[in-house]
Structures are given as C-alpha cells and as structure tokens.
Tab-separated table of C-alpha atoms and ligand atoms in Angstrom:
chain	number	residue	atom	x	y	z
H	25	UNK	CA	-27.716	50.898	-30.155
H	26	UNK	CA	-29.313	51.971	-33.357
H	27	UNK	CA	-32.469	50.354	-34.526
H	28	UNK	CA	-32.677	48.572	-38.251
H	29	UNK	CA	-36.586	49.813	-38.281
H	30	UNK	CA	-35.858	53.353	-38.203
H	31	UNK	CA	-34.188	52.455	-41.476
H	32	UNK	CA	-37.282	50.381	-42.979
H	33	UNK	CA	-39.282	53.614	-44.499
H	34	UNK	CA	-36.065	55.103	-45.911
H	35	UNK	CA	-35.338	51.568	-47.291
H	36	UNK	CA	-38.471	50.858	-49.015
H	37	UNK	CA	-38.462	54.141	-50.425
H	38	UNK	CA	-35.180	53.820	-51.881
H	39	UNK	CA	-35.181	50.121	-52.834
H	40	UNK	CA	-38.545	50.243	-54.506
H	41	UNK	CA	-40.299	46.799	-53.567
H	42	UNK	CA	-40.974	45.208	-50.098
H	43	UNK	CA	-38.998	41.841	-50.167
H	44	UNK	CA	-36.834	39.954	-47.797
H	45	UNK	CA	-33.063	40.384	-48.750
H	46	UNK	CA	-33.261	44.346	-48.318
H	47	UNK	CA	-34.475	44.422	-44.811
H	48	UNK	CA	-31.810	41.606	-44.121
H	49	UNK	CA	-29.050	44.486	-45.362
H	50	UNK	CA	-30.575	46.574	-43.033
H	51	UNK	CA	-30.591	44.008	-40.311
H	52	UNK	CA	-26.937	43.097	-41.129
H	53	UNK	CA	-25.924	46.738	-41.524
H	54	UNK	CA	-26.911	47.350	-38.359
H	55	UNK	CA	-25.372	44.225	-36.717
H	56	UNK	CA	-22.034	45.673	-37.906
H	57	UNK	CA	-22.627	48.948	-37.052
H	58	UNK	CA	-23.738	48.124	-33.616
H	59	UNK	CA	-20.567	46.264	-32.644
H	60	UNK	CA	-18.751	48.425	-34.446
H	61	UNK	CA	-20.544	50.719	-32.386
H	62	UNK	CA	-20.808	53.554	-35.326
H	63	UNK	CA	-22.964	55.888	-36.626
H	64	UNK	CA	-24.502	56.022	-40.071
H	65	UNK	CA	-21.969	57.758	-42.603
H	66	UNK	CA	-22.754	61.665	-43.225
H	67	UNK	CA	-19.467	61.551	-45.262
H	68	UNK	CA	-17.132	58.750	-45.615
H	69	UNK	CA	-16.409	57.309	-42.206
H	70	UNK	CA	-17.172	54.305	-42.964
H	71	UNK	CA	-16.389	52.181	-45.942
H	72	UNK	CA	-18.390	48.616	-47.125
H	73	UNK	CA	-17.053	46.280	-48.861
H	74	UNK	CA	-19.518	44.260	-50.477
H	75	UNK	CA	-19.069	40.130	-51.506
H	76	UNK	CA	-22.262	40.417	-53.191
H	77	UNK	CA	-22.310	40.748	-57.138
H	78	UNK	CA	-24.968	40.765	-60.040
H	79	UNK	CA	-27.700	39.058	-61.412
H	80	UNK	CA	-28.139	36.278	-58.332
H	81	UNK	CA	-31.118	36.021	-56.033
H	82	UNK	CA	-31.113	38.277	-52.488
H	83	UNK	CA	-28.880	41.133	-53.925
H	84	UNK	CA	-31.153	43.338	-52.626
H	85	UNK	CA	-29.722	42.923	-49.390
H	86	UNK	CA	-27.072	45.740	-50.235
H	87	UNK	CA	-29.449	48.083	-51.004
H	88	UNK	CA	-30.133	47.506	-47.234
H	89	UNK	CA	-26.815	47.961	-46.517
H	90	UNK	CA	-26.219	51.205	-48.475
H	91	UNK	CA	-29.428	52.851	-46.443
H	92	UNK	CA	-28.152	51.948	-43.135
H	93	UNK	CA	-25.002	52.636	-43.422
H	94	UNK	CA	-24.793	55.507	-45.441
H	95	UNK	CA	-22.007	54.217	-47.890
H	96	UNK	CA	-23.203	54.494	-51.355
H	97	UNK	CA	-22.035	54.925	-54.443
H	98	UNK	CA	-22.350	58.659	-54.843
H	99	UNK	CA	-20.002	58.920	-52.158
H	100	UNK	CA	-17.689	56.234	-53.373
H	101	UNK	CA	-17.758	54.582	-50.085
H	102	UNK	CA	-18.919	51.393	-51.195
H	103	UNK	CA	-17.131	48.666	-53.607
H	104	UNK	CA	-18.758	45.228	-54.465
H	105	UNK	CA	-15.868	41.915	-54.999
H	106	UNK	CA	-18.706	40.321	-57.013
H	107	UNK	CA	-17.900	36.744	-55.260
H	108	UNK	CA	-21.321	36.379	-55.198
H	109	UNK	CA	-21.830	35.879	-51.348
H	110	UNK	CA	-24.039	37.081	-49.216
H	111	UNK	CA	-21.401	38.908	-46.890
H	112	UNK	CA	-19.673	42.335	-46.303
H	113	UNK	CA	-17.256	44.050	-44.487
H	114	UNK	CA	-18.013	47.050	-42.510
H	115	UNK	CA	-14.316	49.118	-42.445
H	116	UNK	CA	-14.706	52.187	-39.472
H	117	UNK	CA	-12.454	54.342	-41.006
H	118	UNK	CA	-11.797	56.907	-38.138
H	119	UNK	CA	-11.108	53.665	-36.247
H	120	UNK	CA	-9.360	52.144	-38.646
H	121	UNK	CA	-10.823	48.643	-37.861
H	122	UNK	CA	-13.362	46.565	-39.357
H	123	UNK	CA	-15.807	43.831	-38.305
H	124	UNK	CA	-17.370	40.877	-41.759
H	125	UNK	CA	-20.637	39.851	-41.317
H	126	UNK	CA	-22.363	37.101	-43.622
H	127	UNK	CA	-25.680	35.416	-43.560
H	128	UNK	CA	-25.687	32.035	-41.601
H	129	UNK	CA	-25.116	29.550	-44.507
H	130	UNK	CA	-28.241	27.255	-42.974
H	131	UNK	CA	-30.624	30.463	-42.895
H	132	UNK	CA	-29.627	31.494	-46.463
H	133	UNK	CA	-30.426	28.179	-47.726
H	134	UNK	CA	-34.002	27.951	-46.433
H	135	UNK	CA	-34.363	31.476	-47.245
H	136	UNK	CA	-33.769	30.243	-50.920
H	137	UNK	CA	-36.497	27.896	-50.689
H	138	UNK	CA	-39.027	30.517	-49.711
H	139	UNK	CA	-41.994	31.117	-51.389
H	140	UNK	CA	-41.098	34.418	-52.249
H	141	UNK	CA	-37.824	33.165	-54.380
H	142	UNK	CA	-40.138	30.387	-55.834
H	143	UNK	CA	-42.160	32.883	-57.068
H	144	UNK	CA	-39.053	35.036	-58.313
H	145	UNK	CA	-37.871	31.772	-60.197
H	146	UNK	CA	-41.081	31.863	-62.125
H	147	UNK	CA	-40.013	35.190	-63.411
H	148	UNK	CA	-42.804	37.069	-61.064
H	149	UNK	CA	-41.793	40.499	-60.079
H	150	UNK	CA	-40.972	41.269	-56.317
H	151	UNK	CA	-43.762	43.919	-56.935
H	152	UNK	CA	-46.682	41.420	-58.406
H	153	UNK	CA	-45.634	38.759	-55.343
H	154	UNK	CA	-48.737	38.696	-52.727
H	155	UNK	CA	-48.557	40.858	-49.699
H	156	UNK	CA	-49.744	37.588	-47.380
H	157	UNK	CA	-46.462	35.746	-49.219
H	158	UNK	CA	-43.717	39.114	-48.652
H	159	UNK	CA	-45.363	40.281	-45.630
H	160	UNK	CA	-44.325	37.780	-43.144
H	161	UNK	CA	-41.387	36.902	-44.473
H	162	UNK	CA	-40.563	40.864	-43.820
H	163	UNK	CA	-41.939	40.859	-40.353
H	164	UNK	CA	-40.325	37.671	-39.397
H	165	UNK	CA	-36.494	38.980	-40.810
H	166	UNK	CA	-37.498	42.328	-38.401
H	167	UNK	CA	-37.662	40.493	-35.462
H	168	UNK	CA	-35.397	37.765	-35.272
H	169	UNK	CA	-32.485	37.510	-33.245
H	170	UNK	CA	-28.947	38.715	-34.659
H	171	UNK	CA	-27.848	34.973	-33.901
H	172	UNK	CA	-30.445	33.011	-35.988
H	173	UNK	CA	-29.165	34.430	-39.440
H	174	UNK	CA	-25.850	36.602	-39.029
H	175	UNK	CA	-22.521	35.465	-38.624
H	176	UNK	CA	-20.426	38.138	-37.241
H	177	UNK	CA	-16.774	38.001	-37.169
H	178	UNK	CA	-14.946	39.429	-34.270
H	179	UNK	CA	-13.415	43.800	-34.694
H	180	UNK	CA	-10.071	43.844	-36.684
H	181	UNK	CA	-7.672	46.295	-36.993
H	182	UNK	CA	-7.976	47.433	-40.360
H	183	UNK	CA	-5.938	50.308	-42.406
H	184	UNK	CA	-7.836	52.311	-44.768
H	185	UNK	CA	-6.291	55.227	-46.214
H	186	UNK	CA	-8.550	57.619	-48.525
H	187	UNK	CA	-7.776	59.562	-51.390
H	188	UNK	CA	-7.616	63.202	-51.440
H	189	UNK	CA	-10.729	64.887	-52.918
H	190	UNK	CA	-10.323	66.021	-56.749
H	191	UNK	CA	-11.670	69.561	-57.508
H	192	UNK	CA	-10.320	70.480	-60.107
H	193	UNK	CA	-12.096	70.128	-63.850
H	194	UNK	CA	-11.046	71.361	-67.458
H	195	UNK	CA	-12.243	71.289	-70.620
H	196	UNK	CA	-11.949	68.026	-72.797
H	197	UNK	CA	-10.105	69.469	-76.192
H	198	UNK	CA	-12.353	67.266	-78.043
H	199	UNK	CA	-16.246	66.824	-76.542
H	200	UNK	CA	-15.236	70.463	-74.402
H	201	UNK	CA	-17.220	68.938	-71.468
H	202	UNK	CA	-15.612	68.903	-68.034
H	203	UNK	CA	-13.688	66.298	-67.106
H	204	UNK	CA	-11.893	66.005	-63.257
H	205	UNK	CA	-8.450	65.981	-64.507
H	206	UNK	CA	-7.078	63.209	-62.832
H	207	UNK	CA	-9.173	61.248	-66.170
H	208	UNK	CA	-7.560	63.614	-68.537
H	209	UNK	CA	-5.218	62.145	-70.621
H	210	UNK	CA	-2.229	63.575	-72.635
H	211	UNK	CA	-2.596	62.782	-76.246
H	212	UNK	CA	-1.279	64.505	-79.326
H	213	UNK	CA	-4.573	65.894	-79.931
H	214	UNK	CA	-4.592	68.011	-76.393
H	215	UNK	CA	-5.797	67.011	-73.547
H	216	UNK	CA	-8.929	64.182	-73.745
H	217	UNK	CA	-11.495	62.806	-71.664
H	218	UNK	CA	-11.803	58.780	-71.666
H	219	UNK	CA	-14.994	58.711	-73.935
H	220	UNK	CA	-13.326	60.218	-76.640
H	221	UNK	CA	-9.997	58.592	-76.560
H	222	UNK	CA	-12.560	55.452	-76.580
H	223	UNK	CA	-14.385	56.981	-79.434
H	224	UNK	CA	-10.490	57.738	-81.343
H	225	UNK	CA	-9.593	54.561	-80.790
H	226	UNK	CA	-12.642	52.635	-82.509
H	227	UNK	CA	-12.482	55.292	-85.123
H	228	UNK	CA	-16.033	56.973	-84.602
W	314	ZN	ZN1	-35.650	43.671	-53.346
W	315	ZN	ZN1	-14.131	64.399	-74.414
C-alpha cells in the first residue's frame, strides 16, 4: 500500500505553495492507485484522465495527482475534459482497467467554505495565506479516512491502446527548425511546420 506522505515533499516542491486541494490529489491519487493496486508511472503505465479544468478554485488538486501518479504532461499521460469537477479516472494500462474517483460532493462543499478559499476569494495568494489558516487544513486532509472525502468507483475493464513513439524529425522548409514529422504538412511551399502554415495563413 503506498503512502500519499511520501509524496508530500515532492509535491510541495513541485506545486509551489502549501494549500489544501494539492495534498487532496495526492490523497486521491493514491486512493486509486491503491485499489488499483499500481505503482507510480516510470513511463506510461498508467494514464489520468482528469474532469478538472481552468481557472476554478481547488485545481491544484491535479498537481497532486500528476506527483503521485507519475502521469504528466511531459509524458503525455495525462489529458484534462475541463468539466470542471473535481474527479479523475485512473486507466492501468498494462491492466487495461480503470477505477474514477471524485471528491465526496458534501466534503467539497464545506471545503469551499474554508477559510483558506475565503481568503483566495479576496484575491490573497495561497503563498501570503497564514500558516495557522493552511496548516491544519493540510494536516487534517493527511489524515483523514479515504471514506470521509473520496468517492471511489468500483475497477472497470478499460481498453487503452497507445500510440507508437515518433522519432523521427526534419527540417521545416520555412523556420528550418525540427519538427516530428507526423506535424509536417505538405504544402506547395515544401514541407511546413504548424507555426508557419499559421503564420502563411494570417499573412505575417
Ligand atoms: Zn495550490
Ligand atoms: Zn516552420
């Protein structure tokens, strides 16, 4: 059973500011993973799909989710559906099944009424919030049971086919930087990346 505090240094360090909704990605993360029973991703066994989107309150928590589980962006073993819901789906892709997990919808709303977000509505950094206000919060998201905040679904068989790896890169006629040429596209004027067929087509 893996841990979600052996993830809170690495988590911190990559998310930048202590605050509640990345430790409850890690917390969540780990839920999946456990009953999932997986290990963190060294390459791309496993695959999140993310319900969370941009620009709302708590979407830290996939930051939490990318740390745990080891999907990320750089590996392309992440997407986000931008629904704007505090869920995700973990996909094992050896396995080829897959478990959701959301946050409880009763938790989330008190969670919203924290001090911490009442400070965030005032347009306070999560960096400038007091450590007596964050702190707790942090501590008491570390410790509480799996059932008092996650909902976890039940392990469904779930197909997930990869794409091949691309290695193979030439020139852009135009810009002559190196472009993987499955983005390479055939135009009168040789072979283009998407920047400047973007650029040709504004007329810059
Ligand atoms: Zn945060
Ligand atoms: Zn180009």
């Amino acid at each position: 059973m893996l841990d979600p505090k052996n993830f809170m240094e690495v988590g911190l360090a990559f998310h930048g500011h202590k605050c509640p909704a990345m430790p409850l990605g890690l917390r969540a993360a780990v839920a999946a993973m456990n009953i999932l029973e997986v290990e963190r991703a060294r390459d791309k066994e496993l695959q999140v799909i993310s319900e969370t989107g941009k620009g709302h309150a708590a979407g830290c928590f996939l930051d939490g989710i990318m740390v745990a589980t080891g999907c990320t962006y750089g590996k392309s073993n992440i997407e986000k559906r931008y629904y704007n819901k505090m869920a995700f789906t973990l996909i094992d892709v050896q396995g080829q099944r897959s478990v959701r997990v959301s946050l409880k919808p009763e938790f989330f709303a008190r969670m919203l009424k924290s001090p911490f977000v009442e400070q965030r509505k005032q347009g306070i950094p999560p960096q400038d919030i007091a450590p007596e206000i964050t702190g707790p919060l942090v501590e008491n998201i570390m410790s509480m049971p799996e059932e008092m905040f996650l909902d976890i679904g039940t392990i469904t068989p779930r197909e997930y086919t990869r794409k091949a790896g691309v290695f193979d890169a030439e020139s852009c006629s135009q810009c002559k930087e190196m472009v993987f040429i499955d983005k390479l596209l055939d135009t009168s004027a040789g072979r283009i990346c998407l920047a400047c067929k973007g650029k040709a087509e504004k007329g810059d």
